[in-house]
Short mmCIF file of C-alpha atoms and ligand atoms in Angstrom, two decimals:
data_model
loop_
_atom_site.label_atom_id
_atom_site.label_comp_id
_atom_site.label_asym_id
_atom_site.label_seq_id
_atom_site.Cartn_x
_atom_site.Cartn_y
_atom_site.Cartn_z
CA UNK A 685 -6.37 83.47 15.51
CA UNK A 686 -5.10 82.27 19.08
CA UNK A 687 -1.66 80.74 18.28
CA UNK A 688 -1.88 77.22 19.34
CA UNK A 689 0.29 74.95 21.87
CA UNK A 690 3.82 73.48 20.16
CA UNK A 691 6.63 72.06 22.28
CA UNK A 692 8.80 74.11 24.01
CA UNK A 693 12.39 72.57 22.38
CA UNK A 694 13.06 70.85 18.39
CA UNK A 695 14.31 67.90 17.57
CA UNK A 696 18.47 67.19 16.96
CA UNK A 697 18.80 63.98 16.91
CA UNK A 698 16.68 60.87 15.36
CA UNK A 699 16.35 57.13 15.69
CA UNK A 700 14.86 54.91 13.07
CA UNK A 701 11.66 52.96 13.84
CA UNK A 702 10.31 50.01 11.81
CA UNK A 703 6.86 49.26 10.75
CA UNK A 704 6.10 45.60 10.84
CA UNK A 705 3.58 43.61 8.93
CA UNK A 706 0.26 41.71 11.65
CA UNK A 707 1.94 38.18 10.24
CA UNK A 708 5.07 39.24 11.23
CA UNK A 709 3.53 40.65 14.88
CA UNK A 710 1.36 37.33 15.03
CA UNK A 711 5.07 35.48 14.43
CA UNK A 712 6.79 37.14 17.01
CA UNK A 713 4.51 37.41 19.73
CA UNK A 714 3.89 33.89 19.82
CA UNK A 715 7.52 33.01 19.91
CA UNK A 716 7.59 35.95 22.84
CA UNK A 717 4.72 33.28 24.66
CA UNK A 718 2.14 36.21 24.41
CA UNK A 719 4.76 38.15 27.23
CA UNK A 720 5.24 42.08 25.68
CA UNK A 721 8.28 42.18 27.74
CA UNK A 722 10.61 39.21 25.68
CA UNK A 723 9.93 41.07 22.25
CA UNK A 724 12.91 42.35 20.73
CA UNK A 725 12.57 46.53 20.74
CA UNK A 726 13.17 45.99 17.05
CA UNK A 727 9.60 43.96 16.99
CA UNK A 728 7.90 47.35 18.57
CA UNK A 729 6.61 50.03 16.14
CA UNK A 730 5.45 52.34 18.88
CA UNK A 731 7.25 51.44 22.35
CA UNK A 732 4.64 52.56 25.11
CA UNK A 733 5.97 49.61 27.84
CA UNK A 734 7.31 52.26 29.70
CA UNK A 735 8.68 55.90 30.82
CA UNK A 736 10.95 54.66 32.68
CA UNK A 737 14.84 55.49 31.25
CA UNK A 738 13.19 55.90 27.49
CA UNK A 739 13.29 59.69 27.60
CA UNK A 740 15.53 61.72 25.18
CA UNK A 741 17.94 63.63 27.19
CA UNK A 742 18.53 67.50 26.15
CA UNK A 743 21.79 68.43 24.69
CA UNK A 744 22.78 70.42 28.17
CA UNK A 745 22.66 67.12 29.58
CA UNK A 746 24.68 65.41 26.63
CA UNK A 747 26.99 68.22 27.34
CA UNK A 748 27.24 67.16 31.01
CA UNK A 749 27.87 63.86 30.14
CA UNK A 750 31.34 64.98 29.08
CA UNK A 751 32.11 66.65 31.77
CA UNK A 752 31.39 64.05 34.29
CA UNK A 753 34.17 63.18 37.22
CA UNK A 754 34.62 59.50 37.37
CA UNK A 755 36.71 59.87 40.58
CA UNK A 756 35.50 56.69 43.32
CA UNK A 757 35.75 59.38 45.64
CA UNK A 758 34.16 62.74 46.34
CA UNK A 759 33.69 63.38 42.54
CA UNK A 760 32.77 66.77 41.15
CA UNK A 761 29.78 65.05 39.78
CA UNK A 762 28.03 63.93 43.19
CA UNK A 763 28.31 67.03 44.34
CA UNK A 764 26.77 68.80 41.53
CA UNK A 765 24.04 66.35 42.62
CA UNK A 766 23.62 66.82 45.70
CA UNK A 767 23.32 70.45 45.12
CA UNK A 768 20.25 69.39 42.42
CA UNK A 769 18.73 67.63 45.04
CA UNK A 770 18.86 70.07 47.71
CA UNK A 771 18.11 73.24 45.85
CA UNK A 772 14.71 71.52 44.36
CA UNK A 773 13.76 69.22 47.22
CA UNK A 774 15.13 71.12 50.31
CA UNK A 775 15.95 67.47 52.09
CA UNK A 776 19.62 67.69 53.48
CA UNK A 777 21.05 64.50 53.19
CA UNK A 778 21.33 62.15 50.01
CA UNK A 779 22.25 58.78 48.77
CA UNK A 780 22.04 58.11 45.12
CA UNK A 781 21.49 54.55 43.70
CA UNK A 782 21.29 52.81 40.30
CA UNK A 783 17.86 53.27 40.02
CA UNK A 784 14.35 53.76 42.49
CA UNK A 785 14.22 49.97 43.66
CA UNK A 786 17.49 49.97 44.73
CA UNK A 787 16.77 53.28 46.87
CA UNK A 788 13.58 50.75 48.17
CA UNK A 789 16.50 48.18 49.02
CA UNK A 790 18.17 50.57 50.93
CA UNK A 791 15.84 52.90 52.53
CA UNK A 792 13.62 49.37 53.50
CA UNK A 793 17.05 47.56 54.66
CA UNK A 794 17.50 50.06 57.32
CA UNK A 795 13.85 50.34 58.16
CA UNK A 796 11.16 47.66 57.62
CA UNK A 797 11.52 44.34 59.93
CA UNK A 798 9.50 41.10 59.33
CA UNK A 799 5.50 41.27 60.43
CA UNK A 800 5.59 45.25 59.51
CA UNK A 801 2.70 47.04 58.19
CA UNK A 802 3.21 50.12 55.31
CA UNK A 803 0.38 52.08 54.16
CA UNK A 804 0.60 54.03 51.24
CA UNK A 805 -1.48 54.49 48.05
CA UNK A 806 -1.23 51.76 45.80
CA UNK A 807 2.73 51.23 45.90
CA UNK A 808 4.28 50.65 43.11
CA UNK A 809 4.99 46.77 42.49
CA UNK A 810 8.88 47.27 43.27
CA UNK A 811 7.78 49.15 46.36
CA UNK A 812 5.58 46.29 47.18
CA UNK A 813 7.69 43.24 46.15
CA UNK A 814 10.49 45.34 48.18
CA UNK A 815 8.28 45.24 51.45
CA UNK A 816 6.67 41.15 50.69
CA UNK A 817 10.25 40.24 50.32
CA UNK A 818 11.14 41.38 54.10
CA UNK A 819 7.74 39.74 54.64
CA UNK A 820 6.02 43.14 55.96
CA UNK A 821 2.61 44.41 54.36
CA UNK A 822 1.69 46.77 51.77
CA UNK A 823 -1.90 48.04 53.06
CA UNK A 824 -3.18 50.28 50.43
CA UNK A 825 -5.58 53.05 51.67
CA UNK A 826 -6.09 55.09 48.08
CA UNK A 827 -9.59 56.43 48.04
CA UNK A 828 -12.09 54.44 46.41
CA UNK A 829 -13.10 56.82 43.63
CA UNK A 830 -9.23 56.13 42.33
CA UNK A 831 -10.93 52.27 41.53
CA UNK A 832 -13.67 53.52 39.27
CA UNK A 833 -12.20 54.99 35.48
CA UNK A 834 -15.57 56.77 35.28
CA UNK A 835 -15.98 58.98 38.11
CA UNK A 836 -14.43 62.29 37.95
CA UNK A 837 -11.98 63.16 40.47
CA UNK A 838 -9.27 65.37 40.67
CA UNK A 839 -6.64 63.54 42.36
CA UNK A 840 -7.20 60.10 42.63
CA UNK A 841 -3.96 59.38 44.17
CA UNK A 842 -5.17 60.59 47.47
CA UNK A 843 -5.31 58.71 50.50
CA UNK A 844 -8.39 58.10 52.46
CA UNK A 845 -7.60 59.35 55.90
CA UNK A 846 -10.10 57.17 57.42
CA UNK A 847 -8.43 53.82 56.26
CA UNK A 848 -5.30 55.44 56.84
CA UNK A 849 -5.87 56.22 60.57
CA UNK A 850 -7.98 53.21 60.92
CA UNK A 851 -4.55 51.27 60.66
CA UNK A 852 -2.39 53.53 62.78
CA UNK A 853 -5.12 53.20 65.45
CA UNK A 854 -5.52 49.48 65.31
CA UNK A 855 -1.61 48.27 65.06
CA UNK A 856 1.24 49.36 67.55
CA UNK A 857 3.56 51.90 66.57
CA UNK A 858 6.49 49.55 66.21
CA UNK A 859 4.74 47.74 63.10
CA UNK A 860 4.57 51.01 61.09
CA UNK A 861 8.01 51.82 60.23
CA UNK A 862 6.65 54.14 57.85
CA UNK A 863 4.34 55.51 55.15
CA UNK A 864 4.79 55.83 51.71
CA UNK A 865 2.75 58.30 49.85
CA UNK A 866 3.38 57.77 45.73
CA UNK A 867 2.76 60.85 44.05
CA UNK A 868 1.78 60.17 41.30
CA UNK A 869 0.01 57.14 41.98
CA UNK A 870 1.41 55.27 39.24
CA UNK A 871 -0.63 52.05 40.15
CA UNK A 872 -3.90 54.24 39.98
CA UNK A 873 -3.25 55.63 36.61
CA UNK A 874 -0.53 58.21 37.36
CA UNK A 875 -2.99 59.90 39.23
CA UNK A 876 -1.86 62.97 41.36
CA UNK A 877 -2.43 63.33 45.46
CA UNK A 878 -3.24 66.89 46.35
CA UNK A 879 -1.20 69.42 48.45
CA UNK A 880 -3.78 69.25 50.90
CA UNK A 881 -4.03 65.38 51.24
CA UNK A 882 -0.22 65.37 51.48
CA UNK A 883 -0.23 67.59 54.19
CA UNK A 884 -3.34 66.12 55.94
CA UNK A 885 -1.74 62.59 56.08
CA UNK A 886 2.22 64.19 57.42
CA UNK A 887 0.13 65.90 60.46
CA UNK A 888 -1.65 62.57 61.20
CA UNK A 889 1.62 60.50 60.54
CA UNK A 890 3.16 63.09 63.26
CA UNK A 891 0.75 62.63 65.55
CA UNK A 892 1.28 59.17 65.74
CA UNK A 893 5.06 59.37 65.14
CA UNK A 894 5.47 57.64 62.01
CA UNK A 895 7.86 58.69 59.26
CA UNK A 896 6.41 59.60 56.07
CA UNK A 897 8.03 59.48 53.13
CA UNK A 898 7.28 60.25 48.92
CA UNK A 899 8.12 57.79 46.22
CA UNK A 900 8.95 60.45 44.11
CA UNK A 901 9.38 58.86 40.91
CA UNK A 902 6.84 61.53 39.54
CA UNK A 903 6.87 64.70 41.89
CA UNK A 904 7.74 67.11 38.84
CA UNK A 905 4.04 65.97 37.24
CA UNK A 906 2.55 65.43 40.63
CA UNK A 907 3.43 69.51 41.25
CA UNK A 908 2.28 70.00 38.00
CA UNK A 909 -1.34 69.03 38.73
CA UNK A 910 -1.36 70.74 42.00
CA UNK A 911 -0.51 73.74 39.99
CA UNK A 912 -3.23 73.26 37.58
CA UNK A 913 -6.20 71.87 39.60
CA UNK A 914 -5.61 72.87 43.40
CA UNK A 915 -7.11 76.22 44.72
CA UNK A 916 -4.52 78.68 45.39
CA UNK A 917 -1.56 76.60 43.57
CA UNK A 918 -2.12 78.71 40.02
CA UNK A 919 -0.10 81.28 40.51
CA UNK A 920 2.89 79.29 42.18
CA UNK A 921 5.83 78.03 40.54
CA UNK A 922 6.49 74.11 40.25
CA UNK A 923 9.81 74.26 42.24
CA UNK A 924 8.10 76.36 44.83
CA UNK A 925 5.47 73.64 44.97
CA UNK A 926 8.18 70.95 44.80
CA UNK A 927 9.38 72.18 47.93
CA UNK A 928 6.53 72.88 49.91
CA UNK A 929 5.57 68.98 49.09
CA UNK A 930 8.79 67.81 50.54
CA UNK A 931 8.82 70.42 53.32
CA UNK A 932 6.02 68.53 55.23
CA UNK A 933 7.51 64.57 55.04
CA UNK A 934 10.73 62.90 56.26
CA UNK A 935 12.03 62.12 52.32
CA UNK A 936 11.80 60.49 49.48
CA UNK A 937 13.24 57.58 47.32
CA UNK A 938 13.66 58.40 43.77
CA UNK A 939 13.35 56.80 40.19
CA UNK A 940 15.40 59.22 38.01
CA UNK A 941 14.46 57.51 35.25
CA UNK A 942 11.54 59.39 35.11
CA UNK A 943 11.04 62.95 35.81
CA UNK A 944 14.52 63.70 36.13
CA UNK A 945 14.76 62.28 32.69
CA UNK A 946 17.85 60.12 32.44
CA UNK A 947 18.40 56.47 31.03
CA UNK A 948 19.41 55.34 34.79
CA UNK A 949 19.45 56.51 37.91
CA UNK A 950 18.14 57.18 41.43
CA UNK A 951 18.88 58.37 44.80
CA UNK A 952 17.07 58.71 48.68
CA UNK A 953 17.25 62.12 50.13
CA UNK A 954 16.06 62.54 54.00
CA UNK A 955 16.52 65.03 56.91
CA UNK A 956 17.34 62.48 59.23
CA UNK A 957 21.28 62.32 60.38
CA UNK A 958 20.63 58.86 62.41
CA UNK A 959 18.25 57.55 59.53
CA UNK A 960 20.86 58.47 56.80
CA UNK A 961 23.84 57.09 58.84
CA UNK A 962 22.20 53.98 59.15
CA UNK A 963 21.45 53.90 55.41
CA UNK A 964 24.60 54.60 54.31
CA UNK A 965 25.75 51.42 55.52
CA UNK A 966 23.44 49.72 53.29
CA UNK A 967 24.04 52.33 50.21
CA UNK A 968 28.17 51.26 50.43
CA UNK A 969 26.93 47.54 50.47
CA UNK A 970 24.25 46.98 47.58
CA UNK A 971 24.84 50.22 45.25
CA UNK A 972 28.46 50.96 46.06
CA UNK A 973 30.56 53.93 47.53
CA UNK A 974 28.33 56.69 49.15
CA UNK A 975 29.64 59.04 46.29
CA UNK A 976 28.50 57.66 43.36
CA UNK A 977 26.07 54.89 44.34
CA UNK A 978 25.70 52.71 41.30
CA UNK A 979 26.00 55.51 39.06
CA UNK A 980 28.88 56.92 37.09
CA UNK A 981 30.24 60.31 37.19
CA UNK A 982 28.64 60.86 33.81
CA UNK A 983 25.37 59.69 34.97
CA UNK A 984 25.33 61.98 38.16
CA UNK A 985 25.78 65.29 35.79
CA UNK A 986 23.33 64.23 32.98
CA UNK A 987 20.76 63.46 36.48
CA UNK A 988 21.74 67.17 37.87
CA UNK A 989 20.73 68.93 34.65
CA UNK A 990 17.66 66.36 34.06
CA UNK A 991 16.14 67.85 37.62
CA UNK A 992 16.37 71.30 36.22
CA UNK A 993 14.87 70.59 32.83
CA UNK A 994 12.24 68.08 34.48
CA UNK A 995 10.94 70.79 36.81
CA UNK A 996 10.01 73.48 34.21
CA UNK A 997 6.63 74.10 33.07
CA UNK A 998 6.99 74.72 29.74
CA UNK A 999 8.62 71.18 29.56
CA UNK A 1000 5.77 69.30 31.99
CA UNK A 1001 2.57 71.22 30.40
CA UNK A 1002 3.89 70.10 26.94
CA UNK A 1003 4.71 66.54 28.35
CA UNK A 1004 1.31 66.24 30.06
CA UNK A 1005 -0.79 68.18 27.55
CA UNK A 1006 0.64 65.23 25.00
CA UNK A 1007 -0.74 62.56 27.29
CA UNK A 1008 -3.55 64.39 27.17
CA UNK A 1009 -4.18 64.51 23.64
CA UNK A 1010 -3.92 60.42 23.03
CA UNK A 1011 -6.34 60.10 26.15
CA UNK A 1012 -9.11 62.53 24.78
CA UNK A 1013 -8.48 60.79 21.30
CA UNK A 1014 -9.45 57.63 22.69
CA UNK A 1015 -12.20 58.84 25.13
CA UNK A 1016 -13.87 60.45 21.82
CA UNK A 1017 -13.79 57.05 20.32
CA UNK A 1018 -16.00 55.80 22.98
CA UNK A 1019 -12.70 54.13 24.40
CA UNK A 1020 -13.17 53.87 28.55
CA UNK A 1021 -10.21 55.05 29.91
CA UNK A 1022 -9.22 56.17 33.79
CA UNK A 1023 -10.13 59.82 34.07
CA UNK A 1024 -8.95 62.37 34.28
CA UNK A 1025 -6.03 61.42 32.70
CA UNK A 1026 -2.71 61.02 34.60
CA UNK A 1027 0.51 62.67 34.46
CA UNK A 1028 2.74 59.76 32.39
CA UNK A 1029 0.47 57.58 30.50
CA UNK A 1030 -3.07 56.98 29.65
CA UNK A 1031 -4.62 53.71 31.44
CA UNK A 1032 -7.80 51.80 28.86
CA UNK A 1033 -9.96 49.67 31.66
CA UNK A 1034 -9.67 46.53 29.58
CA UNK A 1035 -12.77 45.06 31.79
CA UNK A 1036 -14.94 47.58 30.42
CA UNK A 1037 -13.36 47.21 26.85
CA UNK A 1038 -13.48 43.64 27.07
CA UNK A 1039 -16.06 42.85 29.49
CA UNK A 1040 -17.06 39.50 27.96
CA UNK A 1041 -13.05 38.31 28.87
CA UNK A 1042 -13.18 36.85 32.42
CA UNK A 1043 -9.90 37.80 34.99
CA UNK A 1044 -9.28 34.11 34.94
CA UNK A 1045 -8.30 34.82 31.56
CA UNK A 1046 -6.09 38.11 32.32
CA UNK A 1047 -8.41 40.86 30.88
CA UNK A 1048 -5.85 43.68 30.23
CA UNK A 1049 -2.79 41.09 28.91
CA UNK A 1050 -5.51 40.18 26.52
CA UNK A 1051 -6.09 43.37 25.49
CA UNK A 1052 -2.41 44.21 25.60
CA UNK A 1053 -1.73 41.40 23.31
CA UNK A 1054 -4.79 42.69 20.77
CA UNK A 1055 -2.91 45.81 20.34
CA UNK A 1056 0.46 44.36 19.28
CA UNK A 1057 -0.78 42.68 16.37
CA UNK A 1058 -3.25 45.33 15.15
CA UNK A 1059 -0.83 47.74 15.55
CA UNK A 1060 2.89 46.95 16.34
CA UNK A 1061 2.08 49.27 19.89
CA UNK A 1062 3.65 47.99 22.82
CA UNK A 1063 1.54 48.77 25.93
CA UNK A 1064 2.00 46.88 29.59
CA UNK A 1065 -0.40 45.27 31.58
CA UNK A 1066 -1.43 46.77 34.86
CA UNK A 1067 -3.59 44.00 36.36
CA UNK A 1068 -3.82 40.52 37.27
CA UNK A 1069 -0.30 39.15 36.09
CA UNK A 1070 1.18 42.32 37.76
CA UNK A 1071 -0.62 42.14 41.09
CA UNK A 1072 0.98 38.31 41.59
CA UNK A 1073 -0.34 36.08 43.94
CA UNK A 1074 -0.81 36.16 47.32
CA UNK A 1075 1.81 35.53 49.53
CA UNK A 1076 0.70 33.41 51.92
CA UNK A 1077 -2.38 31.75 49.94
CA UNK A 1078 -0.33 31.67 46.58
CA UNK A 1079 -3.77 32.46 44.75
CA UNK A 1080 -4.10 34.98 42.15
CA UNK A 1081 -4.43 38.24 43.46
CA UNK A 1082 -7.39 39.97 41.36
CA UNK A 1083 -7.17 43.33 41.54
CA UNK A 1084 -10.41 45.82 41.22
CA UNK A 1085 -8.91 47.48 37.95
CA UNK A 1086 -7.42 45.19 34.87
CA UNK A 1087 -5.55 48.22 32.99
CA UNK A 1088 -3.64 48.31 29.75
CA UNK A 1089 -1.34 51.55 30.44
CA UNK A 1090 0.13 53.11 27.38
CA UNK A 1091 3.14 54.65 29.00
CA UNK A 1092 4.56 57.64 26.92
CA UNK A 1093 8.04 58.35 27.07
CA UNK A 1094 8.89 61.29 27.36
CA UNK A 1095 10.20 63.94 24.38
CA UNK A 1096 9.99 61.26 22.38
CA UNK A 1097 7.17 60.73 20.23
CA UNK A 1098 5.37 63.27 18.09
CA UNK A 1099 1.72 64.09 17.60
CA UNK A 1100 1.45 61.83 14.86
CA UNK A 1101 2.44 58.88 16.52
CA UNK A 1102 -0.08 59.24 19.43
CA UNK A 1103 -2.78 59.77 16.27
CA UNK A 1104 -1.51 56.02 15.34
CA UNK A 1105 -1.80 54.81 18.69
CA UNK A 1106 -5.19 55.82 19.04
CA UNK A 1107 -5.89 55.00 15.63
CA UNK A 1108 -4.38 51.37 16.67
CA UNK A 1109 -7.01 50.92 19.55
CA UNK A 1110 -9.80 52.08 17.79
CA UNK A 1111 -9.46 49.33 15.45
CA UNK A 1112 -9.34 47.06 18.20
CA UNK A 1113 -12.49 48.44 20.06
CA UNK A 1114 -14.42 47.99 16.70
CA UNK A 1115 -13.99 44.17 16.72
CA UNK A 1116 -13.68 44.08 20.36
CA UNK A 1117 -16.64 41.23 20.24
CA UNK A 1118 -14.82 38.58 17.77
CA UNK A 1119 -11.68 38.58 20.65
CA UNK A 1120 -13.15 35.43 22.17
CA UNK A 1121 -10.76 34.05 24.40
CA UNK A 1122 -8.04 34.69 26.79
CA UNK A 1123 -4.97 33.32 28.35
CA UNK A 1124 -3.87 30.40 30.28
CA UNK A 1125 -0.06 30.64 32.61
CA UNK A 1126 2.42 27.59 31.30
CA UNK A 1127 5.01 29.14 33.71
CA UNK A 1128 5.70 31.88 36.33
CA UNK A 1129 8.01 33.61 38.76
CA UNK A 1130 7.13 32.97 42.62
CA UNK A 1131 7.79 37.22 42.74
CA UNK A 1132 7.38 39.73 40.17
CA UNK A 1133 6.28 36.92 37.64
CA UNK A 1134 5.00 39.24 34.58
CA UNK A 1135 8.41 40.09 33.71
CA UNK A 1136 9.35 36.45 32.93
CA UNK A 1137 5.27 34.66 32.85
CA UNK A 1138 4.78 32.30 29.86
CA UNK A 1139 1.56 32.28 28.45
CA UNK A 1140 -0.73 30.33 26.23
CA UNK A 1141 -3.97 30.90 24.09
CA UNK A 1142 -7.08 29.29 25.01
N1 F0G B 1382 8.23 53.89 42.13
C1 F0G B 1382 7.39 54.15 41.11
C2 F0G B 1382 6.18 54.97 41.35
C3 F0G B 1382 7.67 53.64 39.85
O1 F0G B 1382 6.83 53.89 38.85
C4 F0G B 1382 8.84 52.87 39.65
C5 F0G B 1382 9.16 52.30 38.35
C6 F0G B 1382 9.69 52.64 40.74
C7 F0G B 1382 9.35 53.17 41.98
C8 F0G B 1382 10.94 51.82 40.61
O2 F0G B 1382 11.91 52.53 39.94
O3 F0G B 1382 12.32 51.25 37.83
O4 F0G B 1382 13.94 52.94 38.67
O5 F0G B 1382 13.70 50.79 39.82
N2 F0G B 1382 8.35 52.25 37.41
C9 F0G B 1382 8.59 51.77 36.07
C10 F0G B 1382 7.29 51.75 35.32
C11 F0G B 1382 9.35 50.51 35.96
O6 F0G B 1382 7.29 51.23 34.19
O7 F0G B 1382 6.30 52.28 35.80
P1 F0G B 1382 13.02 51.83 39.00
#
């Protein structure tokens, strides 16, 4: 018999979950005003909001956390940092921060003006709120097949190099402070962007002269598919891929709270000396001294270790294989979900699952909602709350997908649980027809309003 796939570490440590009762969920998410984000974690059965700072950290870096140097100065811990960072990503200068938005605060305080365009792929929402707020523009030039679940592509984080060059050709240079590739395209379903697209768009961004940088939030998974589904990537290593993605930009900002799997952190790393310099300033004003940036001594070691650990293969092909298995669960179930399945969580097109719903009525929160009370699963909405409104018109801002992303965190969960997620959703798909109605906005944010919106029933 072929032995089959089991996690490359065991488990040393547990935390106790509750199972709720639906008239306990019904309870609780009404007092919540139908927002996932103002339950109590003690209200969540299964907690797929995010993967963002929910991983379980390895007990080399619990270790590390003891041995952290909380010195303002020049600690022992920022260097063993910066040494992370620049044996794995090859950039040579750094600046760590409390987490990836604040590396957007700094990196876009020392380099996006008002009236500013930024392509990218689908930036993330910080990314994007970062760039409205210093009223620039996010112009997102992700190819269309990323838009449809149903068509089969291998990386649907890739950039069309037609829109792409259709904006560098039609705006002066001085508007484009830079591009921002994010791989993976979390917005798109945590869909990777090939070597060769990243390497296509850092010639044309050369030839035009504009910076490029990653939003690297997921580079370890982003290698990972390269690995897997890119010709002549099989036999390579994931660092050695690591590095040949970040040998062909300018640098990166950085969400540690994913793949280098710690509860909080972050940093920018460029090649730039004038870019960095000018940065700093910024770093010492927002985050704090250039040493430790927001982040404890502590914090810096458990980070070091968590680049290590997040860049083997054993760890991301039993990580990804897990997303996987709750995607192809669903997808057997007749569930429509974006394929292929991304790198951190598995993204159910809640139009297609609830196509009667209309976006007025905020298809995926809906749907979001549904699976609370069936199942006590906490998923997030990636659609019509989250895209905000438009700036300048202050009308809802309907995007072409209405997602439910079941985010899974990672080392966390077992098998079993993603059997109970799916087995959640199923139950929902089955009576998919008697969910009638949507939801109505009692009050919002003017920026990033699904973290606070109020909702109602209709
Ligand atoms: N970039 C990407 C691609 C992200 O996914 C995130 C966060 C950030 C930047 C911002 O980083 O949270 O450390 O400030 N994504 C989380 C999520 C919040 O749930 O997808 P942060």
């Amino acid at each position: 018999m072929k032995l089959p796939f089991a996690e490359p570490y065991k488990i040393k440590m547990v935390e106790p979950i509750r199972r709720n009762t639906r008239a306990e969920r019904e309870k609780w998410i009404k007092q919540a005003k139908y927002n996932l984000f103002n339950l109590r974690s003690d209200q969540v059965f299964i907690d797929l909001l995010t993967d963002s700072g929910t991983g379980a950290m390895s007990d080399r870096q619990w270790s590390e956390m003891m041995i952290g140097d909380e010195s303002y100065a020049g600690a022992s811990s920022y260097f063993k940092m910066k040494n992370a960072i620049q044996e794995i990503t090859g950039f040579t200068y750094f600046l760590p921060t409390h987490q990836g938005r604040a590396a957007e605060n700094v990196l876009f305080s020392a380099m996006i003006s008002e009236g500013d365009l930024i392509p990218g792929n689908s930036h993330f929402d910080t990314t994007k709120g970062h760039i409205e707020y210093r009223k620039a523009k996010a112009i997102d030039c992700t190819i269309d097949e990323a838009f449809d679940t149903s068509v089969d592509h291998p990386f649907k984080g890739d950039i069309d190099l037609i829109k792409l060059k259709a904006v560098l050709e039609n705006n002066p240079k001085e508007k484009i402070p830079l591009i921002i590739i994010t791989a993976t395209c979390n917005s798109s379903g945590g869909q990777p962007v090939s070597m060769r697209n990243i390497k296509a768009v850092s010639e044309m961004a050369g030839q035009y002269g504009i910076p490029l940088f990653i939003d690297g939030a997921r580079f370890a998974e982003n290698a990972y598919f390269i690995k897997k589904k890119e010709d002549g990537y099989a036999d390579a290593g994931i660092r050695e891929i690591v590095r040949e993605m970040f040998s062909v930009v300018d640098g990166m900002t950085m969400s540690s709270k994913k793949d280098a799997i710690v509860n909080m952190g972050g940093f920018i790393a460029l090649n730039s000396e004038t870019l960095f310099d000018k940065a700093k300033t910024y770093n010492i004003l927002f985050e704090g001294y250039i040493s430790y940036g927001g982040m404890s001594g502590r914090d810096m070691n458990a980070l070091a270790q968590g680049l290590y650990e997040g860049t083997d293969f054993n760890y991301l092909d039993s990580r990804i294989r897990q997303v996987g298995y709750l995607g192809m669960k669903l997808r057997e179930a007749g569930i429509p979900v974006q394929f292929p399945f991304g790198g951190h969580a598995i993204f159910v097109d809640a139009k297609r699952f609830l196509p009667h719903i209309p976006k007025e009525e905020y298809v995926a929160q809906t749907l979001a909602i549904e699976l609370y009370i069936e199942s006590g699963v906490r998923g997030v909405e990636i659609g019509t709350l989250l895209a905000d409104r438009d700036p300048v018109t202050r009308e809802n801002r309907y995007p072409i997908l209405e997602l439910l992303r079941l985010t899974i965190p990672r080392r966390v969960y077992t098998k079993n649980h993603m059997d109970y997620v799916a087995a959640g959703l199923i139950n929902v798909f089955d009576r998919h027809l008697e969910i009638k109605k949507g939801f109505k906005i009692v009050k919002e944010a003017p920026i990033l309003r699904h973290f606070t919106i109020e909702l109602e029933r209709l």
